[in-house]
Amino acid sequence: MATENNNATLVSESGNPAASNGEAKRKVALITGITGQDGSYLTEFLLNKGYEVHGLIRRSSNFNTQRINHIYIDPHNANKARMKLHYADLSDASSLRRWLDTILPDEVYNLAAQSHVAVSFEIPDYTADVVATGALRLLEAVRSHIAATDRSHIRYYQAGSSEMFGSTPPPQSETTPFHPRSPYAASKVAAHWYTVNYREAYGLFACNGILFNHESPRRGENFVTRKITRAVGRIKIGLQSKLFLGNLQASRDWGFAGDYVEAMWMMLQQEKPDDYVVATEESHTVEEFLEVAFGYVGLNWKDHVVIDKRYFRPSEVDNLKGDSSKTRKALGWKPKVGFEQLVKMMVDEDVELAKREKVLVDAGYMDAQQQP
Ligand code: NDP
Ligand code: GDR
């Protein structure tokens, strides 16, 4: 939750840490993908640090701000509203440059993406346009904004992914070669190298965070962890009996999203820009996730899970396990939430959600098949 600021981070107009002379202004962050899982946690984190946060949201036929509604304050309440939302899209270069010129951010976090690996096989062009070329558009907008305004203190964060390692065996670190296995992962590799190139070519303070899977009760419902914990809640409460899944043998290094956004911010506070792996250094199979999640509420996953071929991918990433020693040493970062704690946190929240659904179903306001 956003709280009133106790330790506001202040900068002068030039971007330097400000003296307490009344001319100081808050640090300003611009976040793409603010409506996503990470965007919501990062916004809370930065508001707590005293930042003014501007988020770019894309137009959709329905409101897509559920994850940040609890911290939204009507902008008419100008003194209190420190999170502001603006329409833009990573496929629209002009909108990116316009908002940079208007907002004058100190830090830019590029979190927006078509982030579903399996879906990237269905919409490869679009995925590449948003994930790869979208990052390039934003980098170029930052570069040309700096050239026009001389605001060279701007710092840029690129949301890289462990999917870039693909089939390269674990443990994976900053020096491990990439071997992407999906249009999504190949696009993230391109975005990674665009970021390195802008750092080398133009001296941009640009960092790649290579983050391993991170989850939370706010995780999208079609990623495997949340799909499982949603089903556990609904099965426990009697709203569902089966759960259809694909490959249960894939292994992932799963951490908590709330821990990972802190590492993003830490990267941008260093003296020099660099690339960092963020991971728990522990890997578990999807089957192990099922064991813990169902077992926690006294159920046996084998009674409910049905394997459905449609959830297998044309090429799979079998085993991801990070080596985040550089990050732990250089940033002093380490994860606070462990695997079992993460699974239980997600199950607890989804059991409560299922209870609320049950009330609506019993009152005839909702079909048991329908999910809000
Ligand atoms: P989500 O899928 O939850 O959020 C993605 C965000 O991007 C949403 O706000 C979405 O908007 C926005 N978005 C999608 N397309 C566009 C577009 N064309 N223009 C502008 N915004 C767009 O992802 P996460 O929060 O989980 O991940 C954040 C970033 O980190 C992503 O880039 C992801 O690829 C990367 N990543 C994630 C990891 C993880 O385990 N979560 C691990 C490693 C990397 P809308 O709400 O409207 O859909
Ligand atoms: P991932 O996450 O592909 O690692 O990408 P996801 O949860 O989608 O898959 C993890 C593993 O679970 C297997 N799996 C299933 N996956 C889904 N979604 N649905 C199923 O029914 C299912 N059954 C088995 C998958 O095959 C896979 O092996 C996530 C995203 O957040 C990316 O944006 C991010 O870059 C990476 O994590 C790191």
XYZ file of C-alpha atoms and ligand atoms in Angstrom:
458
model
C 0.000 0.000 0.000
C 1.119 3.534 -0.673
C 1.711 5.446 2.508
C 2.470 9.062 3.150
C 6.079 9.773 2.486
C 8.525 9.619 5.376
C 11.756 9.392 3.406
C 10.987 11.255 0.200
C 13.655 11.041 -2.475
C 14.099 14.580 -3.704
C 16.009 15.906 -6.691
C 16.635 19.351 -8.033
C 15.438 20.349 -11.538
C 18.863 19.311 -12.835
C 18.381 15.831 -11.476
C 20.944 16.141 -8.704
C 20.020 15.316 -5.126
C 18.487 18.491 -3.812
C 19.373 20.529 -0.799
C 16.469 21.326 1.501
C 16.082 24.799 0.026
C 12.459 24.685 -1.025
C 13.366 24.304 -4.723
C 13.549 20.539 -4.452
C 11.080 18.387 -6.276
C 10.187 14.754 -5.998
C 11.939 12.183 -8.133
C 9.740 11.301 -11.092
C 9.387 7.775 -12.487
C 7.746 6.750 -15.747
C 6.534 3.143 -15.898
C 5.295 1.287 -18.968
C 3.212 -1.763 -18.044
C 1.975 -0.114 -14.839
C -1.282 -2.101 -14.961
C 0.587 -5.428 -14.897
C 1.715 -7.499 -11.922
C 5.167 -5.897 -11.614
C 3.933 -2.412 -12.494
C 1.562 -2.447 -9.536
C 4.229 -3.568 -7.022
C 6.831 -1.174 -8.418
C 4.374 1.728 -8.182
C 3.656 0.962 -4.526
C 7.379 0.667 -3.860
C 8.239 3.995 -5.541
C 5.332 5.861 -3.930
C 6.622 4.661 -0.567
C 10.034 6.077 -1.494
C 8.441 9.458 -2.162
C 8.422 9.355 -5.975
C 5.826 10.833 -8.270
C 4.858 7.931 -10.532
C 3.520 8.276 -14.071
C 2.185 5.173 -15.754
C 1.499 4.631 -19.428
C -1.630 2.595 -19.985
C -2.974 1.313 -23.273
C -6.483 1.797 -24.451
C -8.718 -1.236 -23.984
C -12.454 -1.709 -24.424
C -12.779 -2.144 -20.685
C -10.916 -0.714 -17.708
C -7.639 -2.562 -17.155
C -6.487 -0.879 -13.928
C -7.687 -3.479 -11.379
C -4.194 -4.007 -9.931
C -3.660 -0.306 -9.174
C -7.181 0.846 -8.290
C -6.379 0.622 -4.560
C -3.642 3.273 -4.891
C -5.423 5.493 -7.388
C -6.329 8.971 -6.211
C -8.464 11.162 -8.449
C -6.112 13.639 -10.219
C -8.546 16.452 -9.370
C -7.144 16.014 -5.873
C -3.860 17.473 -7.114
C -2.039 17.641 -3.791
C -2.551 13.996 -2.944
C -2.400 12.227 -6.326
C 1.191 11.099 -6.826
C 0.370 8.361 -9.363
C -0.796 9.633 -12.737
C -1.933 7.622 -15.739
C -1.623 8.514 -19.421
C -2.682 6.760 -22.605
C 0.191 5.482 -24.737
C 1.312 2.265 -26.390
C 4.691 0.697 -27.041
C 3.606 0.351 -30.671
C 3.168 4.147 -30.935
C 6.530 5.951 -30.904
C 5.023 9.428 -30.943
C 3.107 8.801 -27.724
C 6.294 7.674 -25.958
C 8.267 10.786 -26.920
C 5.353 13.083 -26.100
C 4.994 11.737 -22.554
C 8.743 11.854 -21.925
C 8.721 15.523 -22.954
C 5.706 16.230 -20.778
C 6.542 14.212 -17.663
C 10.329 14.831 -17.601
C 11.087 11.613 -15.702
C 14.282 10.873 -13.792
C 13.823 7.104 -14.151
C 12.085 5.098 -16.891
C 11.017 1.498 -16.225
C 10.066 -0.453 -19.351
C 7.858 -3.254 -18.015
C 5.260 -3.389 -20.799
C 5.121 -6.564 -22.858
C 2.977 -9.247 -24.402
C 4.420 -11.376 -21.634
C 2.830 -14.803 -22.215
C 5.302 -17.287 -23.708
C 2.694 -19.717 -25.106
C 0.618 -16.870 -26.578
C 3.734 -15.546 -28.349
C 3.603 -18.607 -30.633
C 0.035 -17.583 -31.596
C 0.811 -13.871 -32.166
C 4.532 -13.755 -33.028
C 4.502 -10.518 -35.101
C 2.642 -8.597 -32.453
C 4.866 -10.007 -29.697
C 8.016 -8.917 -31.540
C 6.527 -5.491 -32.264
C 5.742 -4.786 -28.616
C 8.521 -6.664 -26.813
C 11.486 -6.041 -29.151
C 10.654 -3.020 -31.322
C 8.640 -1.479 -28.483
C 11.759 -1.418 -26.306
C 13.729 0.088 -29.207
C 11.057 2.770 -29.685
C 11.248 3.689 -26.025
C 15.067 3.744 -25.986
C 15.081 5.945 -29.076
C 12.458 8.220 -27.527
C 14.649 8.551 -24.412
C 17.752 9.200 -26.532
C 16.098 11.888 -28.674
C 14.431 13.425 -25.601
C 17.863 13.728 -23.951
C 19.374 15.195 -27.132
C 16.612 17.810 -27.245
C 16.549 18.691 -23.551
C 20.012 17.817 -22.216
C 18.396 15.792 -19.401
C 21.226 13.255 -19.514
C 20.695 12.092 -15.925
C 17.718 9.911 -17.003
C 18.057 6.245 -16.081
C 16.404 3.397 -17.985
C 15.408 -0.097 -16.813
C 14.648 -2.902 -19.289
C 12.595 -5.883 -18.073
C 14.655 -8.802 -19.322
C 13.763 -12.425 -18.719
C 15.287 -15.787 -17.790
C 13.405 -17.081 -20.853
C 16.316 -15.612 -22.853
C 18.489 -18.481 -21.554
C 15.980 -20.985 -22.941
C 17.716 -24.297 -23.475
C 21.092 -23.323 -21.979
C 21.493 -25.515 -18.888
C 21.390 -24.071 -15.344
C 22.670 -22.355 -13.318
C 22.213 -19.273 -15.520
C 24.089 -16.026 -14.786
C 24.861 -12.749 -16.598
C 27.598 -14.544 -18.582
C 25.467 -17.516 -19.691
C 24.786 -17.573 -23.467
C 21.194 -16.948 -24.572
C 19.295 -19.646 -26.497
C 15.683 -18.408 -26.718
C 12.919 -20.954 -27.361
C 9.904 -18.791 -28.275
C 9.062 -15.611 -30.194
C 8.668 -13.943 -26.784
C 12.135 -15.004 -25.629
C 13.804 -14.089 -28.942
C 12.144 -10.658 -28.733
C 13.433 -10.182 -25.177
C 16.949 -11.050 -26.411
C 16.631 -8.300 -29.043
C 15.407 -5.836 -26.393
C 18.351 -6.833 -24.178
C 20.887 -6.061 -26.914
C 19.133 -2.829 -27.947
C 19.548 -1.723 -24.345
C 23.245 -2.680 -24.250
C 23.733 -0.897 -27.573
C 22.138 2.357 -26.392
C 24.366 2.214 -23.319
C 27.498 1.728 -25.445
C 26.585 3.995 -28.355
C 25.063 6.972 -26.532
C 26.250 6.577 -22.939
C 22.667 6.085 -21.778
C 22.345 4.914 -18.166
C 20.484 1.741 -19.166
C 20.240 -1.517 -17.190
C 18.914 -4.945 -18.112
C 17.320 -6.815 -15.233
C 17.338 -10.506 -16.153
C 14.562 -11.638 -13.864
C 13.605 -15.238 -13.266
C 9.903 -16.087 -12.795
C 8.245 -14.082 -10.071
C 4.714 -14.560 -8.907
C 2.160 -13.137 -6.491
C -1.565 -13.059 -5.785
C -1.653 -10.435 -8.592
C -0.144 -12.790 -11.185
C -2.167 -13.088 -14.416
C -4.547 -16.040 -14.218
C -3.173 -17.847 -17.278
C 0.363 -18.262 -15.911
C 0.795 -21.704 -14.395
C 1.265 -20.710 -10.728
C -1.839 -18.529 -10.528
C -3.825 -20.947 -12.693
C -3.038 -23.600 -10.076
C -3.762 -21.476 -6.990
C -7.018 -20.141 -8.508
C -8.074 -23.742 -9.130
C -7.067 -24.825 -5.612
C -9.248 -22.078 -4.118
C -12.220 -22.903 -6.338
C -11.911 -26.683 -5.843
C -11.649 -26.256 -2.077
C -14.805 -24.106 -2.013
C -16.666 -26.435 -4.390
C -16.847 -24.230 -7.507
C -14.692 -26.435 -9.750
C -13.437 -30.019 -9.805
C -10.851 -30.327 -12.623
C -7.727 -28.414 -13.571
C -6.346 -28.808 -17.124
C -2.580 -28.378 -17.442
C 0.296 -29.110 -19.857
C 3.899 -30.064 -19.057
C 4.312 -30.766 -15.330
C 8.041 -31.562 -15.546
C 9.249 -28.060 -16.456
C 11.319 -26.537 -13.664
C 11.299 -22.858 -12.729
C 13.081 -20.572 -10.260
C 10.004 -18.935 -8.692
C 10.293 -15.835 -6.480
C 7.909 -13.199 -5.129
C 7.215 -10.185 -7.382
C 7.214 -7.777 -4.416
C 10.865 -8.696 -3.729
C 11.908 -8.384 -7.370
C 10.727 -4.816 -7.992
C 13.126 -3.632 -5.303
C 16.023 -5.061 -7.337
C 14.826 -3.084 -10.403
C 15.022 0.146 -8.435
C 18.387 -0.765 -6.876
C 19.929 -1.234 -10.345
C 19.078 2.367 -11.226
C 20.638 3.725 -8.001
C 24.154 2.399 -8.779
C 27.027 4.558 -9.992
C 27.282 2.758 -13.320
C 24.701 0.996 -15.482
C 24.998 -2.784 -15.759
C 23.008 -6.009 -16.273
C 21.866 -8.177 -13.363
C 20.308 -11.617 -12.844
C 17.579 -11.668 -10.172
C 16.641 -15.132 -8.876
C 16.013 -17.209 -5.760
C 18.599 -19.826 -6.898
C 16.069 -22.605 -6.159
C 14.185 -24.480 -8.852
C 10.971 -26.530 -8.614
C 8.901 -28.435 -11.136
C 5.281 -27.576 -11.893
C 4.450 -30.905 -10.206
C 6.187 -29.765 -7.001
C 4.163 -26.544 -7.113
C 0.999 -28.672 -7.398
C 2.045 -30.833 -4.412
C 2.547 -27.816 -2.149
C -0.518 -25.861 -3.335
C -3.061 -28.709 -3.143
C -1.413 -30.260 -0.065
C -1.674 -26.972 1.841
C -5.499 -27.177 1.814
C -5.600 -30.948 2.348
C -6.232 -31.964 -1.283
C -4.389 -34.416 -3.570
C -3.593 -32.801 -6.942
C -3.776 -36.204 -8.675
C -7.532 -36.293 -7.997
C -8.071 -33.073 -9.976
C -5.379 -32.440 -12.587
C -5.996 -33.559 -16.169
C -3.235 -33.290 -18.783
C -4.378 -31.394 -21.870
C -2.081 -31.330 -24.921
C -3.204 -27.830 -25.859
C -1.074 -26.424 -23.023
C 2.163 -27.934 -24.335
C 4.402 -25.495 -26.239
C 6.005 -26.079 -29.677
C 9.385 -25.761 -27.927
C 9.718 -25.847 -24.161
C 12.188 -24.384 -21.674
C 12.933 -27.330 -19.373
C 15.003 -26.005 -16.541
C 15.687 -22.510 -15.220
C 17.682 -21.851 -12.063
C 19.455 -18.559 -11.597
C 22.875 -17.695 -10.273
C 22.286 -14.225 -8.834
C 25.588 -13.943 -6.938
C 26.610 -10.764 -8.805
C 23.337 -9.042 -7.898
C 23.501 -10.130 -4.264
C 27.044 -8.818 -3.947
C 26.753 -5.601 -5.998
C 23.244 -4.519 -4.953
C 22.979 -6.179 -1.556
C 19.685 -7.665 -2.735
C 18.281 -11.035 -1.695
C 14.789 -12.525 -1.807
C 12.704 -12.375 1.368
C 9.925 -14.807 0.412
C 10.760 -18.489 -0.136
C 9.022 -21.034 -2.373
C 6.606 -22.576 0.149
C 5.729 -19.180 1.613
C 4.987 -17.866 -1.874
C 2.721 -20.796 -2.762
C 0.848 -20.504 0.541
C 0.435 -16.727 0.159
C -1.121 -17.250 -3.280
C -3.371 -20.104 -2.124
C -4.560 -18.121 0.922
C -5.586 -15.171 -1.266
C -7.265 -17.402 -3.845
C -9.253 -19.332 -1.225
C -10.601 -15.973 0.011
C -11.391 -14.935 -3.562
C -13.236 -18.211 -4.164
C -15.286 -17.677 -0.994
C -16.426 -14.299 -2.351
C -17.286 -15.907 -5.684
C -19.295 -18.567 -3.860
C -21.448 -15.886 -2.215
C -22.236 -14.460 -5.664
C -22.922 -17.913 -7.118
C -25.247 -18.856 -4.233
C -27.109 -15.557 -4.594
C -27.579 -16.206 -8.321
C -25.419 -13.251 -9.432
C -22.747 -15.430 -11.011
C -22.475 -18.742 -12.818
C -20.054 -21.187 -11.134
C -18.220 -21.560 -14.478
C -17.773 -17.818 -14.798
C -14.757 -16.205 -13.195
C -14.681 -12.504 -12.358
P 2.075 -8.563 -17.111
O 1.672 -9.373 -18.286
O 1.351 -8.732 -15.818
O 1.981 -7.001 -17.492
C 2.343 -6.550 -18.768
C 2.021 -5.064 -18.858
O 2.342 -4.598 -20.183
C 0.534 -4.729 -18.643
O 0.447 -3.504 -17.962
C 0.029 -4.570 -20.062
O -1.129 -3.773 -20.172
C 1.230 -3.868 -20.690
N 1.235 -3.917 -22.157
C 1.061 -4.991 -22.950
N 1.143 -4.634 -24.243
C 1.362 -3.299 -24.263
C 1.532 -2.334 -25.281
N 1.459 -2.662 -26.579
N 1.765 -1.035 -24.936
C 1.805 -0.679 -23.639
N 1.632 -1.539 -22.614
C 1.421 -2.840 -22.935
O 3.651 -8.784 -16.913
P 4.500 -8.793 -15.559
O 4.105 -7.636 -14.740
O 4.505 -10.158 -14.992
O 5.973 -8.565 -16.141
C 6.509 -7.248 -16.339
C 7.624 -7.309 -17.371
O 8.645 -8.176 -16.919
C 7.211 -7.848 -18.735
O 7.978 -7.172 -19.706
C 7.603 -9.306 -18.688
O 7.830 -9.798 -19.980
C 8.863 -9.220 -17.865
N 9.206 -10.376 -17.074
C 8.292 -10.916 -16.212
C 8.634 -11.957 -15.402
C 7.670 -12.585 -14.458
O 7.943 -13.695 -13.976
N 6.566 -11.936 -14.123
C 10.013 -12.518 -15.425
C 10.895 -11.844 -16.355
C 10.492 -10.819 -17.131
P -2.621 -4.412 -19.924
O -2.814 -4.430 -18.431
O -3.483 -3.457 -20.636
O -2.606 -5.791 -20.509
P 6.806 -18.936 -18.227
O 5.540 -18.993 -17.262
O 6.548 -19.507 -19.551
O 7.954 -19.497 -17.446
O 6.972 -17.357 -18.445
P 4.231 -19.898 -17.289
O 3.667 -19.823 -15.924
O 3.334 -19.545 -18.426
O 4.806 -21.375 -17.578
C 5.706 -22.014 -16.673
C 5.830 -23.490 -17.056
O 4.595 -24.151 -16.762
C 4.273 -25.012 -17.838
N 2.826 -25.273 -17.876
C 1.869 -24.346 -18.099
N 1.952 -23.018 -18.309
C 0.782 -22.330 -18.461
N 0.837 -21.000 -18.652
N -0.444 -22.953 -18.459
C -0.559 -24.298 -18.259
O -1.668 -24.834 -18.255
C 0.652 -25.033 -18.058
N 0.912 -26.344 -17.816
C 2.231 -26.470 -17.705
C 4.788 -24.268 -19.071
O 4.906 -25.154 -20.182
C 6.110 -23.727 -18.541
O 7.111 -24.682 -18.675
C 6.853 -16.449 -17.368
C 6.313 -15.127 -17.920
O 6.037 -14.266 -16.842
C 7.326 -14.464 -18.827
O 6.855 -13.165 -19.184
C 8.644 -14.341 -18.074
O 9.609 -13.747 -18.906
C 9.104 -15.704 -17.601
O 8.113 -16.246 -16.755
C 10.400 -15.628 -16.809
